[in-house]
Coordinates of C-alpha atoms and ligand atoms in Angstrom, one line a residue:
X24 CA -5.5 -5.5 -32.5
X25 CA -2.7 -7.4 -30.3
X26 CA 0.0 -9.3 -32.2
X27 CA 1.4 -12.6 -30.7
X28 CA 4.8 -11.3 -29.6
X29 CA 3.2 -8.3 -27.4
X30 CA 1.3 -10.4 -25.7
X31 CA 2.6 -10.7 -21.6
X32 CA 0.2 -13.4 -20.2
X33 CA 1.0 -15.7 -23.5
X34 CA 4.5 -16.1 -24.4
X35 CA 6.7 -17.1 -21.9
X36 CA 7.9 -21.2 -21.9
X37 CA 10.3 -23.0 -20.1
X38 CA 13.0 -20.5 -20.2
X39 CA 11.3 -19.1 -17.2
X40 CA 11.7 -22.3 -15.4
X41 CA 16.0 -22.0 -16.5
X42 CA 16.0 -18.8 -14.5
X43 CA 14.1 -19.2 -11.3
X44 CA 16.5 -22.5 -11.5
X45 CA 19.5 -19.7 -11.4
X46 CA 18.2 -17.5 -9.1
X47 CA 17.0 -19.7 -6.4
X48 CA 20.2 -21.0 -5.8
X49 CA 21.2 -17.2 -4.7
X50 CA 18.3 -16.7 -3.1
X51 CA 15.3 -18.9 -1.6
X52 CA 12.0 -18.1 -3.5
X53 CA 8.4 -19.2 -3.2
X54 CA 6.1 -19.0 -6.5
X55 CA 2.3 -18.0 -4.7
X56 CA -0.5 -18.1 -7.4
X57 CA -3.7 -16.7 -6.0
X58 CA -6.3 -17.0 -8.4
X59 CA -10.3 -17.1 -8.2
X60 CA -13.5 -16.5 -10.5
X61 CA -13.7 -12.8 -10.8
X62 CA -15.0 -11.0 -7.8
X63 CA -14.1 -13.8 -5.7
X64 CA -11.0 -11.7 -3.6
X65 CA -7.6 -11.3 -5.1
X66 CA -6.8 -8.6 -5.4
X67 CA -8.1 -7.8 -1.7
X68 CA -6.5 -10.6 -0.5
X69 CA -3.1 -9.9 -2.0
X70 CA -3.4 -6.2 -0.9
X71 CA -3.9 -7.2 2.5
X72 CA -1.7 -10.2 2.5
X73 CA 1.1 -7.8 1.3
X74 CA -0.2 -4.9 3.9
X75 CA 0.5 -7.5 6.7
X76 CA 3.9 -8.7 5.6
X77 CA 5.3 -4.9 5.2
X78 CA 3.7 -3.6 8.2
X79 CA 2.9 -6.1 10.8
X80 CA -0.6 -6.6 12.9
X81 CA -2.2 -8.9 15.1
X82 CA -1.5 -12.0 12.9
X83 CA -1.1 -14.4 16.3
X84 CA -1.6 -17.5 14.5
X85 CA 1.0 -16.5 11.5
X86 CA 4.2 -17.6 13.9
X87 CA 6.8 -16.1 11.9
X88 CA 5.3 -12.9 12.4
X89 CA 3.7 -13.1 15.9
X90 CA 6.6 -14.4 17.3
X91 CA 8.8 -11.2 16.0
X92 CA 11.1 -13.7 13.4
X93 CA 10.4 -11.3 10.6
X94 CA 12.6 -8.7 11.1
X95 CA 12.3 -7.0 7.6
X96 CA 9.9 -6.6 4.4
X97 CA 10.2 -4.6 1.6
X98 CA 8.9 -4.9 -2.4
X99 CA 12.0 -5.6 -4.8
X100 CA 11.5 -5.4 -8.6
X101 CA 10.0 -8.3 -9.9
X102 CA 11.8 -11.2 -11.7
X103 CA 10.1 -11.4 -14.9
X104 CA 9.9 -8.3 -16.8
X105 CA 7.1 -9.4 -19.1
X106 CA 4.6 -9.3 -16.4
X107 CA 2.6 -6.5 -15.5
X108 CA 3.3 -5.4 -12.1
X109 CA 0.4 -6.0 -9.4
X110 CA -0.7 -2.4 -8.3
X111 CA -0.2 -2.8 -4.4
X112 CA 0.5 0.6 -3.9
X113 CA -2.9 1.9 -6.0
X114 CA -4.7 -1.0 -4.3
X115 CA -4.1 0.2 -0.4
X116 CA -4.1 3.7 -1.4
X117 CA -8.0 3.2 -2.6
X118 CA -8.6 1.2 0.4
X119 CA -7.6 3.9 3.2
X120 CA -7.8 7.4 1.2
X121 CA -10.5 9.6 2.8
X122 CA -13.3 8.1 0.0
X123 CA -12.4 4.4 1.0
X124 CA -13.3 2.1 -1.6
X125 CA -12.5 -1.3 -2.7
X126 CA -9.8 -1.3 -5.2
X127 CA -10.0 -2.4 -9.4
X128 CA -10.5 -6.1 -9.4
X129 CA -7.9 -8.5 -11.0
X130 CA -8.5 -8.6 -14.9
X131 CA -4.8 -10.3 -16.1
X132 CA -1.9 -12.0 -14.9
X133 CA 0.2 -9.8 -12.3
X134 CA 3.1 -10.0 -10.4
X135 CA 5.2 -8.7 -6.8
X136 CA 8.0 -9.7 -5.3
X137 CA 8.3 -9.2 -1.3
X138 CA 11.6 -10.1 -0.1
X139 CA 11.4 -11.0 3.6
X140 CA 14.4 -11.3 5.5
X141 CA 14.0 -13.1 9.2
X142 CA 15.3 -15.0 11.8
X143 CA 15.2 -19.3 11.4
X144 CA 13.1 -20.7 14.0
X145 CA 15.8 -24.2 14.2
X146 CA 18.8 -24.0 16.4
X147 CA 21.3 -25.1 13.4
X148 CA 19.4 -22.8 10.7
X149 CA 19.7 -19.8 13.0
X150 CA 23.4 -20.5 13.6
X151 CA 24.1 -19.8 10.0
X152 CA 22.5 -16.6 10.6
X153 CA 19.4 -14.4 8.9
X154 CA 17.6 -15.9 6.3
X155 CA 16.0 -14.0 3.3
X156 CA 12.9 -15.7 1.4
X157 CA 11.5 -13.7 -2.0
X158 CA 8.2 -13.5 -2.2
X159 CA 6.5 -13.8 -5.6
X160 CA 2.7 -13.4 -5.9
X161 CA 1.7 -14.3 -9.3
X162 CA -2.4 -13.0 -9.7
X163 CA -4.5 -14.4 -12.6
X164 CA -8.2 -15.3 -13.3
X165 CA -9.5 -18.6 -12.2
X166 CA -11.3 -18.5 -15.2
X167 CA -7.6 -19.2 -17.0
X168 CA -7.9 -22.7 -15.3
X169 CA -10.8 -24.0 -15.9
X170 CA -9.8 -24.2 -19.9
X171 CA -7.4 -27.3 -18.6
X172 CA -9.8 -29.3 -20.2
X173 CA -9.7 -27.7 -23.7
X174 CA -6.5 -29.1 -24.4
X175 CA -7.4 -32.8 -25.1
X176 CA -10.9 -31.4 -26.7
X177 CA -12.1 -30.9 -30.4
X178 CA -13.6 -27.8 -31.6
X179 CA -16.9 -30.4 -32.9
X180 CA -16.7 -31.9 -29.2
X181 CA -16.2 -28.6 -27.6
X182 CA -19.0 -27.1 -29.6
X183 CA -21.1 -30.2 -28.9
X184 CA -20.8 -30.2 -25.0
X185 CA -21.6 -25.9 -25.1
X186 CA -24.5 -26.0 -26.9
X187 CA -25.5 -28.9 -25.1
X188 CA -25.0 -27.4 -21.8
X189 CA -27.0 -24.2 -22.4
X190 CA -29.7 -26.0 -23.8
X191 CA -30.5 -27.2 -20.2
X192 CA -31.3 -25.0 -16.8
X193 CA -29.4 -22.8 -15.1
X194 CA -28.2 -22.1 -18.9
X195 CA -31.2 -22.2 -20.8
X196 CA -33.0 -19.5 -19.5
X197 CA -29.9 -16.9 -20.5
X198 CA -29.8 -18.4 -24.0
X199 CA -32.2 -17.1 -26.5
X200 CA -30.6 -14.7 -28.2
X201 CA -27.2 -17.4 -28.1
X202 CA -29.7 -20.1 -30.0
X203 CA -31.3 -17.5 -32.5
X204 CA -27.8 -16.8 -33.5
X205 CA -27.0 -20.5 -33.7
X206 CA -29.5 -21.2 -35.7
X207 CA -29.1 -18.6 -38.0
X208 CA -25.6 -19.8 -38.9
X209 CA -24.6 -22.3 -41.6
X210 CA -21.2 -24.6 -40.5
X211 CA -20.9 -25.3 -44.1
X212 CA -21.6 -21.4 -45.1
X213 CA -18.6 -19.5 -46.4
X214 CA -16.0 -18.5 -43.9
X215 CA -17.3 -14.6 -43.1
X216 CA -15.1 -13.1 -41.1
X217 CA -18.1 -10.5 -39.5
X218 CA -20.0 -13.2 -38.6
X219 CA -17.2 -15.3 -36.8
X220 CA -16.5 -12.0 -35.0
X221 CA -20.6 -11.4 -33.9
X222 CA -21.1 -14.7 -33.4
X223 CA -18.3 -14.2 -30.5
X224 CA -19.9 -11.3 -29.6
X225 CA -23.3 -13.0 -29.2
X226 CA -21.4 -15.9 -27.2
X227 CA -19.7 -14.2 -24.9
X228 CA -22.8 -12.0 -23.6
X229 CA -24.8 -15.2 -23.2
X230 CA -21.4 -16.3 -20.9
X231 CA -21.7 -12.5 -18.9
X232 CA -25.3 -13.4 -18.3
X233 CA -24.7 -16.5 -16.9
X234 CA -22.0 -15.1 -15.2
X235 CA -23.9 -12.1 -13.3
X236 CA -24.6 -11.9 -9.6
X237 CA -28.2 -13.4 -9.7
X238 CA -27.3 -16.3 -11.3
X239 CA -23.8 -16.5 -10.4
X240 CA -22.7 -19.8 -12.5
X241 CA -19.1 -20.2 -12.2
X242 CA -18.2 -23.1 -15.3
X243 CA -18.0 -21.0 -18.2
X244 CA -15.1 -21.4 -21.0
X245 CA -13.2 -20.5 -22.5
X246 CA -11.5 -18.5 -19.7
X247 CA -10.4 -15.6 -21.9
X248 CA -13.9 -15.0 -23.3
X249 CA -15.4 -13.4 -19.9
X250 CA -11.6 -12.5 -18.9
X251 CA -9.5 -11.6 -21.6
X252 CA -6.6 -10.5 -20.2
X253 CA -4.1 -8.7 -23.1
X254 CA -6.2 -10.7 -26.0
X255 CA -9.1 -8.0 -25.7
X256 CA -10.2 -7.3 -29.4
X257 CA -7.8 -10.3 -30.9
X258 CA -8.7 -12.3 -33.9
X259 CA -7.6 -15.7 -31.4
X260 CA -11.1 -14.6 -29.5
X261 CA -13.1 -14.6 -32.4
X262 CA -15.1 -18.1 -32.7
X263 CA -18.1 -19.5 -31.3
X264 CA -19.6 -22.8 -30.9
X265 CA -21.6 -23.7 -33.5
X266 CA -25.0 -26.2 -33.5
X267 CA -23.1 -29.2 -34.8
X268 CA -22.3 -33.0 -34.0
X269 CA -18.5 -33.8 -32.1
X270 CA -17.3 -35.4 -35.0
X271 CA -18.5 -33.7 -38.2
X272 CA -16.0 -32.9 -40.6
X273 CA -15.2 -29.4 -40.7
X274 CA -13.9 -27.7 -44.4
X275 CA -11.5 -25.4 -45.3
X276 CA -13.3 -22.3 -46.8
X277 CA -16.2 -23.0 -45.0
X278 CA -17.8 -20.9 -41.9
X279 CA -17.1 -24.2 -39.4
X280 CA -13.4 -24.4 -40.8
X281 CA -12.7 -20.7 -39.9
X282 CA -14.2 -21.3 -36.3
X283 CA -12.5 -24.6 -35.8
X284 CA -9.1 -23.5 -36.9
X285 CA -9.2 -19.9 -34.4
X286 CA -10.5 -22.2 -31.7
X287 CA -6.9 -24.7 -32.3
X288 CA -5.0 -21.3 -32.3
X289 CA -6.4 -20.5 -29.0
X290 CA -6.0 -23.3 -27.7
X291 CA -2.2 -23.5 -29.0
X292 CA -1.6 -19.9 -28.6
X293 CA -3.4 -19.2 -25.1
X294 CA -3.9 -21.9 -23.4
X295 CA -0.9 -24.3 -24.0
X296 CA 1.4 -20.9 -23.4
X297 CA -0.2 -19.9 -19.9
X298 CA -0.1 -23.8 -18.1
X299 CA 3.3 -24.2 -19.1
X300 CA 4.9 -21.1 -19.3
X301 CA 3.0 -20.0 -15.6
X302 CA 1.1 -22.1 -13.9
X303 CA 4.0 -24.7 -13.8
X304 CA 6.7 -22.8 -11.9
X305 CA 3.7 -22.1 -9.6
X306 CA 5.5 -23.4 -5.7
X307 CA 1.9 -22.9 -4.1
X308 CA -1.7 -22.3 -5.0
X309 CA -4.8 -20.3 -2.7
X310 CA -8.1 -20.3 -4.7
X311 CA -10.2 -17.8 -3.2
X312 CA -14.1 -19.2 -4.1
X313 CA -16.8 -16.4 -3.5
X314 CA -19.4 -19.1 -2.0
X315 CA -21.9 -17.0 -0.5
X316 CA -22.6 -15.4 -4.1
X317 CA -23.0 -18.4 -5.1
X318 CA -25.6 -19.3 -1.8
X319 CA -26.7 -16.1 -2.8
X320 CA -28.0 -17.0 -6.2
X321 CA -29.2 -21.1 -5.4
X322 CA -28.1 -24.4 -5.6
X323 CA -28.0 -24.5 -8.9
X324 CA -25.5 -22.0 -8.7
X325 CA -23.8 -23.8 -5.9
X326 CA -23.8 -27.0 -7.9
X327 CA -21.7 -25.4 -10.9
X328 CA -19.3 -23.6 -8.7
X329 CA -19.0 -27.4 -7.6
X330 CA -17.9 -28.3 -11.3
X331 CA -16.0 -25.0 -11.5
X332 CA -13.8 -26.5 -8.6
X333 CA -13.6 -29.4 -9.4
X334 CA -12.3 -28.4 -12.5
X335 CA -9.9 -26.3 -11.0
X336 CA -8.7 -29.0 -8.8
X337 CA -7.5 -31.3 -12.1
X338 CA -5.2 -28.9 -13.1
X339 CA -3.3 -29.9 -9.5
X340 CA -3.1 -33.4 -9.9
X341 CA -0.3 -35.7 -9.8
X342 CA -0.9 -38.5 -11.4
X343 CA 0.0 -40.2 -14.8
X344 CA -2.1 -38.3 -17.0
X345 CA -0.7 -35.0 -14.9
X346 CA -0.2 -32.3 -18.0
X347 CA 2.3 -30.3 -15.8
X348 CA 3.3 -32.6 -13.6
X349 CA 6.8 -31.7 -13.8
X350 CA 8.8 -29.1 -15.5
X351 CA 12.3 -29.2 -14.0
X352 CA 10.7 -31.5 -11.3
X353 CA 9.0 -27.9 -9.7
X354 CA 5.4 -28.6 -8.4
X355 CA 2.7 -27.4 -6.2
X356 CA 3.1 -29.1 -3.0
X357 CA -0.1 -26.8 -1.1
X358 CA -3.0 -25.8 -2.4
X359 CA -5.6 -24.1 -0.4
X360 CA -9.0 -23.4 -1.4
X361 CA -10.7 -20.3 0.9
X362 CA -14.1 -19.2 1.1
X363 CA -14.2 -15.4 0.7
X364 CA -16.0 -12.8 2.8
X365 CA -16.5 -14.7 6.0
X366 CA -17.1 -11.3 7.5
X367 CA -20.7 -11.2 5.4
X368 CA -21.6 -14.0 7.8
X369 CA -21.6 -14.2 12.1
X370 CA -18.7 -16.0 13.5
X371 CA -21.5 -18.7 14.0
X372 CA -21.4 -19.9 10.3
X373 CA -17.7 -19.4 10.0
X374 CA -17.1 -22.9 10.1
X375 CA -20.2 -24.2 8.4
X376 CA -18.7 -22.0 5.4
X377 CA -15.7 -24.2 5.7
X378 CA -17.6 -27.4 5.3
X379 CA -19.9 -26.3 2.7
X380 CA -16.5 -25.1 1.0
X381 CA -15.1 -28.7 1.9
X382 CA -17.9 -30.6 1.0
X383 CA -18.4 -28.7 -2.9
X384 CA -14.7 -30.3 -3.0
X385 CA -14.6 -32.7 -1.0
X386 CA -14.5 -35.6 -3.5
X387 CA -12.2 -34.4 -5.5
X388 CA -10.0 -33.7 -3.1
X389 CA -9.6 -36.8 -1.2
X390 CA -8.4 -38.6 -4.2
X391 CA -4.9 -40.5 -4.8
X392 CA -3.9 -38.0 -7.4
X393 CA -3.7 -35.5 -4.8
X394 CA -0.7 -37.8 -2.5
X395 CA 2.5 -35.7 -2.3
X396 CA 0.4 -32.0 -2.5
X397 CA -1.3 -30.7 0.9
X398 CA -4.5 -29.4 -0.4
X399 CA -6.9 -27.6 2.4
X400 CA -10.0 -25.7 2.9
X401 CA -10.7 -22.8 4.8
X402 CA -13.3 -19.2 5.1
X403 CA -11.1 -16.2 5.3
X404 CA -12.4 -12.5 5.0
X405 CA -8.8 -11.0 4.3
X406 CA -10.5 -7.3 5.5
X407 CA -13.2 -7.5 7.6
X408 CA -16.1 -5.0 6.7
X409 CA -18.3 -5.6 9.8
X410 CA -19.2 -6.0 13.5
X411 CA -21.4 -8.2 14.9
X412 CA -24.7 -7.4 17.4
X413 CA -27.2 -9.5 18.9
X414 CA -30.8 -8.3 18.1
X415 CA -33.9 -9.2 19.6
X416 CA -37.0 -8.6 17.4
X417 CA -40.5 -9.9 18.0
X418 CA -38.9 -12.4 20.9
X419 CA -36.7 -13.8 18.9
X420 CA -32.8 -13.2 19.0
X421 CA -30.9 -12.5 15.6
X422 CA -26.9 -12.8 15.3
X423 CA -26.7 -9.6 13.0
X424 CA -23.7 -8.2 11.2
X425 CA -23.0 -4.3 11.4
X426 CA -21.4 -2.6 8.9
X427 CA -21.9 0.6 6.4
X428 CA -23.5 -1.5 3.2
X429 CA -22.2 0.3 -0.3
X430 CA -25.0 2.5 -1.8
X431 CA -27.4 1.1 -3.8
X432 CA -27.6 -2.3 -1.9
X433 CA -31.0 -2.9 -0.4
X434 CA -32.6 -5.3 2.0
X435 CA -36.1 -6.2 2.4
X436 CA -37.2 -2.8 0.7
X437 CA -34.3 -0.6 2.5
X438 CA -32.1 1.1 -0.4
X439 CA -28.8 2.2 1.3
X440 CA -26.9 4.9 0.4
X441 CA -23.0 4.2 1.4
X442 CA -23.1 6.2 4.6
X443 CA -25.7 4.7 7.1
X444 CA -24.4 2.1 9.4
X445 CA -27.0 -1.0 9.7
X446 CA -27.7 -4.1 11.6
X447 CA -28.2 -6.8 9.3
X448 CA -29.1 -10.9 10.0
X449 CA -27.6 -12.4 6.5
X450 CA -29.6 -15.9 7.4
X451 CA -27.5 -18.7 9.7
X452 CA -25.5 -21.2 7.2
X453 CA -26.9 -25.0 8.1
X454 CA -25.7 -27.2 10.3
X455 CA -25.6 -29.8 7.7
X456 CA -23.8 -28.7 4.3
X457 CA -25.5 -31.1 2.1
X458 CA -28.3 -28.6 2.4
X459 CA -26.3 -26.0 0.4
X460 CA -26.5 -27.8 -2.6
X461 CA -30.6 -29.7 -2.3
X462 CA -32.2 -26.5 -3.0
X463 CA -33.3 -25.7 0.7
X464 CA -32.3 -22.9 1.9
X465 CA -33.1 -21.2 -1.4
X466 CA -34.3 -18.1 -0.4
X467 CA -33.2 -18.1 3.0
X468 CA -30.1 -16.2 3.0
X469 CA -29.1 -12.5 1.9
X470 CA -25.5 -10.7 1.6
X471 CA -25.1 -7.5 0.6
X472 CA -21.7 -5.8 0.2
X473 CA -20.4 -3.1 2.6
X474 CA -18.0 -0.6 2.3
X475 CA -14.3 -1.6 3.2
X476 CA -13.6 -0.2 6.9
X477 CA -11.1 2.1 8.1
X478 CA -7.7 0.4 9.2
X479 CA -7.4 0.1 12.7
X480 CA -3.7 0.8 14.5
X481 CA -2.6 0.9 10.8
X482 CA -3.9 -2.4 9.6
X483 CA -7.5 -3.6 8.5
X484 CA -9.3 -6.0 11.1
X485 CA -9.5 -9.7 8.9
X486 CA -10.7 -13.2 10.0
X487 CA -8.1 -16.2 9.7
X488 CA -6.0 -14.4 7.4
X489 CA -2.9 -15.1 10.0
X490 CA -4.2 -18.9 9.6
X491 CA -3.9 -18.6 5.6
X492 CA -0.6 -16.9 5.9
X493 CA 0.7 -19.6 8.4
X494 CA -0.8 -22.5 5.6
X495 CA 0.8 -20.7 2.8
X496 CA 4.0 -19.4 4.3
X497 CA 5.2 -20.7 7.8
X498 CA 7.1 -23.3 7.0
X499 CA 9.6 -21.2 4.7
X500 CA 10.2 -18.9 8.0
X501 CA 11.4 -22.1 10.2
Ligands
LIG15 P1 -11.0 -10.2 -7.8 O1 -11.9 -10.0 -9.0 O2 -10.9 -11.6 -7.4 O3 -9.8 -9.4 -7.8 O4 -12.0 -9.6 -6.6 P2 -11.7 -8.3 -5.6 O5 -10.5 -8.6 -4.7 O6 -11.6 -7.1 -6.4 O7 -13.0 -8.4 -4.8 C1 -14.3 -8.2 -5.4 C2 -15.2 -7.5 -4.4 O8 -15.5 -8.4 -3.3 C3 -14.6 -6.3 -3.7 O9 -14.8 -5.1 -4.4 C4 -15.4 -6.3 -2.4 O10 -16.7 -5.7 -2.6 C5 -15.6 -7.7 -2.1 N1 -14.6 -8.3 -1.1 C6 -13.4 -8.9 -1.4 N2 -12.8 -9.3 -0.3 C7 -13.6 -9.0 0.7 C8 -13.5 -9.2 2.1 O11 -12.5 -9.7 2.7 N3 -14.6 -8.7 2.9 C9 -15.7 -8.1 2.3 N4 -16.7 -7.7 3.1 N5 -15.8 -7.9 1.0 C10 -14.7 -8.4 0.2

């Protein structure tokens, strides 16, 4: 059981905001969120982003780096001491150790701070001498974001709009057990605490279903159900939609009351806690988006990764109705959104995994609301896992990938066992984006997962992670 006040992804308000006031007037800092669905990348990005700040590489398109301006990084302790430290030194242990492996994904909000000292690019800046910029990478689940919306929502609408949604496809087909259950429960029933708490249960494996690989949908609140963070086991997770109209009155005493008042306590005690208190003294944003799961699984799949996004991409915007739009007038002035795992792909589709990533966001994005904040869109593989090779078979000439796939991954009838190095054509991306999202190249495409490679002159090979880094961070070295 967790209490309120134990709680480290919940509690902290504005008083953050009153200190990195203080302290950036000592010393410059920039706020990085990097957040994603789970699986999408985080916590290898952050590993490597970190590995390449401490010790160098071939970055040539990061200038502050490249061009030999950093002179020093090292990890400080972190500013706020609520937050659970991100495990960078765990993380690149498990990715170079003799049994390389891919390190514990991101399952709550984390924190490092990297301070970087270097030299200013500008005549006048360098004249004042060396310049020292902290680094503070705040890591949290995407899925956090995407309950932006349960703020101006009703438990009746909320309820209405779930059950709603997973009585059509993708959803439907996961749901079975989820409508059994619904229909077994009375709103106006007495308030039973065991079945609030297995109607959660029930709920939140209908969400893990919908969630898994081969279906891959992305648009599933609330965040904390599939990614609870600290509130593992707490009374604030235990509700459930319930089979009833948006506006039906809801009684004390009753089955519906006790589900509509935890559902106000989440959103009150969660939700309001984490925009405000973290998300709001974010400086910049990446969103790492694991697309080709998503190609992986279909364009329906694709298609709610598109609402996922587009969802994510309202908790950025400026305008009146802006929630956070300013909390001692700090705000996210770049956002970058990154398709993960280029590598699983031949440089050939590198950039039509950029425009598929810009077209599921591409609406959204152009918007007025989003005047004043540089928001961007890129494929990144922050460690590359593969090769590539030409193949010819049967006359015809493949692009493949080459890489050692994890055991237990198969393709066409193959079962690999994590130590046999294999050629492999993943399908070529379209020319023309609009075709990830009509349904055609449904079953035209395959990426499996390969083991992480050995670092290379002390660093992991990568694709445009010195771009990302340049995006994110250059102009703070100048
Ligand atoms: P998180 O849940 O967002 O923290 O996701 P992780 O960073 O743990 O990544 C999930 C999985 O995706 C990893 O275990 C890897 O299998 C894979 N992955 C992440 N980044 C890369 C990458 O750059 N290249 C490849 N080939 N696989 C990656």
């Amino acid at each position: 059981m967790v209490t309120l006040a134990g709680i480290a992804d919940g509690t902290r308000l504005v008083a953050g905001g009153v200190a990195d006031f203080a302290t950036g007037l000592v010393n410059p800092s920039l706020r990085l969120g990097v957040t994603g669905l789970s699986r999408a990348g985080k916590t290898v990005f952050i590993t490597a982003l970190v590995h390449a700040l401490l010790n160098g590489g071939r970055f040539p398109a990061f200038e502050a780096l490249s061009g030999g301006r950093i002179t020093r990084a090292y990890l400080e302790p972190q500013p706020d001491d609520d937050l659970p430290r991100f495990a960078y030194e765990e993380h690149a242990r498990a990715l170079t150790g003799e049994d390389r492996h891919w390190p514990e994904s991101t399952s709550r909000i984390s924190q490092l701070r990297l301070a970087v000292e270097y030299v200013p690019s500008g005549f006048i800046s360098r004249s004042l001498g060396r310049g020292k910029l902290n680094i503070d990478i705040v890591d949290y689940p995407g899925e956090w974001l995407l309950d932006l919306p349960l703020l101006r929502m009703s438990y009746g609408e909320w309820s209405a709009a779930t059950v709603a949604a997973s009585r059509a496809a993708p959803r439907l087909a996961h749901a079975a057990e989820f409508h059994e259950m619904l229909a077994a429960l009375d709103p106006g029933g007495a308030a039973d605490e065991l079945a609030a708490i297995r109607a959660a249960g029930v709920f939140t494996a209908y969400l893990a279903r919908c969630r898994q690989d081969d279906v891959s949908l992305s648009s599933l609140p609330p965040g904390r159900f599939l990614m609870p963070g600290d509130y593992k086991g707490s009374p604030l997770l235990a509700f459930a939609p319930l089979d009833i109209a948006p506006g039906t009155e809801l009684r004390k005493g009753t089955l519906g009351g006790l589900m509509e008042r935890r559902y106000r306590s989440y959103v009150s005690g969660i939700v309001k806690p984490f925009f405000f208190g973290h998300f709001a003294r974010l400086d910049r944003q990446i969103v790492l988006v694991d697309a080709l799961t998503a190609l992986n699984a279909g364009a329906a799949a694709v298609r709610d990764l598109e609402q996922a996004l587009t969802g994510i991409l309202a908790c950025f915007r400026q305008g009146p109705n802006a929630l956070l739009a300013s909390l001692f007038g700090r705000r996210i002035d770049r956002v970058l959104f990154a398709a993960t795992k280029a590598d699983l792909l031949h440089h050939t589709s590198h950039d039509r995994l950029e425009n598929i990533l810009k077209l599921i966001i591409g609406e959204a994005m152009t918007r007025a609301e989003f005047q004043g904040a540089e928001v961007d869109a890129a494929a990144l593989a922050a460690i590359r896992a593969t090769r590539e090779a030409t193949v010819r078979q049967n006359g015809e000439t493949l692009e493949c990938i080459l890489g050692t796939p994890l055991a237990g991954e198969t393709v066409g009838g193959t079962h690999f066992d994590g130590a046999t190095e294999a050629a492999i054509f993943p399908g070529d991306l379209p020319k023309d984006p609009r075709k990830a999202l009509d349904g055609s190249l449904e079953g035209s495409l395959k990426f499996v997962r390969f083991r992480p490679p050995p670092p290379r002159d002390g660093g992991w090979p990568h694709i445009r992670l010195d771009r990302t880094m340049e995006f994110l961070l250059g102009d703070r070295f100048r």
